[in-house]
Amino acid sequence: MCGILGIIGKAAVAPLLLDGLKRLEYRGYDSAGIATLTNGHIARRRAEGKLGNLEALLAREPLAGTIGIGHTRWATHGKVTDANAHPHVDCTGGVVVIHNGIVENHQELKQRLAAAGHAFASETDTEVIPHLLEQYLKG
């Protein structure tokens, strides 16, 4: 089962998100990731395996920001890889999504979005969500 956490704070949220994900470890997972918002820019770190891998990545490449989301993944679509770990972004990097569930028609949606010019970076069903939002935001 996945764990999802979001924080809007006054101090750096990445350490708090990591701590929150550690508290959700009992749920089981195969990868984890965090995204934060700083000055209108979304940055993210993702790692397959145990939370220690994400923690080590964050130690090497810290995230700033007082707004963020975190996720522990239990794979349903796509292999256990960094690329398949959540959070996922759209083509612009301006929409970020974490998700617990299954997008049943993701193959059809992915084909339509790819035909419209969207580039996908994972094998997950969840990645279609930020691309759909991007498409609708374009108007």
Coordinates of C-alpha atoms in Angstrom, one line a residue:
M1 CA 0.0 0.0 0.0
C2 CA 1.2 3.5 -0.8
G3 CA 1.7 6.3 1.7
I4 CA 1.0 9.9 0.7
L5 CA 2.0 13.0 2.7
G6 CA 1.7 16.7 2.0
I7 CA 2.9 19.7 4.0
I8 CA 2.5 23.4 3.7
G9 CA 4.8 24.9 6.3
K10 CA 7.0 27.8 7.3
A11 CA 10.3 26.0 7.4
A12 CA 12.0 23.5 5.0
V13 CA 9.6 20.6 4.5
A14 CA 11.9 17.9 2.9
P15 CA 13.1 16.7 6.3
L16 CA 9.6 16.6 7.7
L17 CA 8.3 14.8 4.6
L18 CA 11.1 12.2 4.9
D19 CA 10.2 11.7 8.6
G20 CA 6.6 11.3 7.8
L21 CA 7.4 8.7 5.1
K22 CA 9.5 6.8 7.7
R23 CA 6.4 6.7 9.9
L24 CA 4.5 5.1 7.0
E25 CA 7.1 2.4 6.3
Y26 CA 5.0 -0.3 7.8
R27 CA 2.7 0.0 4.8
G28 CA 5.3 -1.6 2.5
Y29 CA 6.8 0.0 -0.6
D30 CA 9.4 -0.4 -3.3
S31 CA 10.3 3.2 -3.9
A32 CA 9.8 6.7 -2.5
G33 CA 10.0 10.3 -3.6
I34 CA 9.6 13.9 -2.5
A35 CA 8.8 17.1 -4.4
T36 CA 9.0 20.6 -3.1
L37 CA 8.0 24.0 -4.4
T38 CA 10.5 26.9 -4.2
N39 CA 9.9 30.3 -5.8
G40 CA 7.5 28.7 -8.3
H41 CA 9.9 25.9 -9.2
I42 CA 9.2 22.2 -8.5
A43 CA 12.1 20.1 -7.6
R44 CA 11.9 16.4 -6.8
R45 CA 14.0 13.5 -5.6
R46 CA 13.1 9.8 -6.2
A47 CA 14.7 6.5 -5.3
E48 CA 13.9 2.9 -5.7
G49 CA 14.2 0.6 -2.7
K50 CA 14.1 1.5 1.0
L51 CA 13.8 5.0 2.4
G52 CA 17.5 4.9 3.2
N53 CA 18.1 5.3 -0.5
L54 CA 16.0 8.5 -0.7
E55 CA 17.5 9.7 2.5
A56 CA 21.0 9.3 1.1
L57 CA 20.0 11.1 -2.1
L58 CA 18.5 14.0 -0.2
A59 CA 21.8 14.2 1.8
R60 CA 23.7 14.6 -1.5
E61 CA 21.1 16.7 -3.2
P62 CA 19.0 18.5 -0.6
L63 CA 15.6 20.1 -1.4
A64 CA 14.5 23.5 -0.3
G65 CA 11.0 24.7 -0.1
T66 CA 8.2 25.1 2.5
I67 CA 5.6 23.3 0.4
G68 CA 5.9 19.7 -0.5
I69 CA 4.6 16.2 -1.1
G70 CA 6.0 12.8 -0.4
H71 CA 5.1 9.3 -1.5
T72 CA 6.0 5.6 -0.9
R73 CA 5.1 3.4 -3.8
W74 CA 3.9 -0.2 -4.1
A75 CA 4.2 -0.9 -7.8
T76 CA 1.1 -1.7 -9.8
H77 CA 2.3 -0.6 -13.3
G78 CA 5.9 -0.5 -14.3
K79 CA 9.1 -2.0 -12.8
V80 CA 10.7 -0.9 -9.6
T81 CA 13.0 1.9 -10.8
D82 CA 13.8 5.5 -9.9
A83 CA 11.9 6.6 -13.1
N84 CA 8.7 4.9 -12.0
A85 CA 8.9 6.3 -8.4
H86 CA 6.5 9.1 -7.6
P87 CA 6.1 12.1 -7.8
H88 CA 5.5 12.4 -11.5
V89 CA 5.5 15.6 -13.6
D90 CA 4.1 16.9 -16.8
C91 CA 6.2 18.0 -19.8
T92 CA 6.7 21.5 -18.4
G93 CA 7.7 20.4 -14.9
G94 CA 4.9 22.7 -13.6
V95 CA 2.4 20.0 -12.6
V96 CA 3.4 17.3 -10.0
V97 CA 1.3 14.4 -8.9
I98 CA 1.4 11.5 -6.5
H99 CA -1.4 8.9 -6.6
N100 CA -2.6 5.8 -4.8
G101 CA -4.7 3.7 -7.1
I102 CA -4.9 2.5 -10.7
V103 CA -5.8 4.4 -13.8
E104 CA -7.6 1.7 -15.7
N105 CA -7.5 3.4 -19.1
H106 CA -3.9 4.7 -18.8
Q107 CA -2.8 3.0 -22.1
E108 CA -5.5 4.7 -24.1
L109 CA -4.8 8.0 -22.4
K110 CA -1.1 7.7 -22.9
Q111 CA -1.5 7.0 -26.6
R112 CA -3.8 10.1 -27.0
L113 CA -1.4 12.3 -25.1
A114 CA 1.7 11.0 -26.9
A115 CA -0.1 11.8 -30.2
A116 CA -0.6 15.3 -28.9
G117 CA 3.1 15.7 -28.3
H118 CA 3.5 14.6 -24.6
A119 CA 6.7 12.8 -23.7
F120 CA 6.6 10.2 -21.0
A121 CA 9.5 9.3 -18.7
S122 CA 8.0 6.2 -16.9
E123 CA 6.1 3.0 -17.3
T124 CA 3.5 4.0 -14.7
D125 CA -0.2 4.6 -15.1
T126 CA 0.0 7.6 -12.7
E127 CA 2.2 9.6 -15.1
V128 CA -0.8 10.2 -17.4
I129 CA -2.4 12.4 -14.7
P130 CA 0.0 15.3 -14.8
H131 CA 0.0 15.2 -18.6
L132 CA -3.8 15.3 -18.7
L133 CA -3.8 18.3 -16.3
E134 CA -1.2 20.0 -18.5
Q135 CA -3.3 19.3 -21.6
Y136 CA -6.4 20.8 -19.9
L137 CA -4.5 23.8 -18.5
K138 CA -3.4 24.6 -22.0
G139 CA -7.1 25.2 -22.8

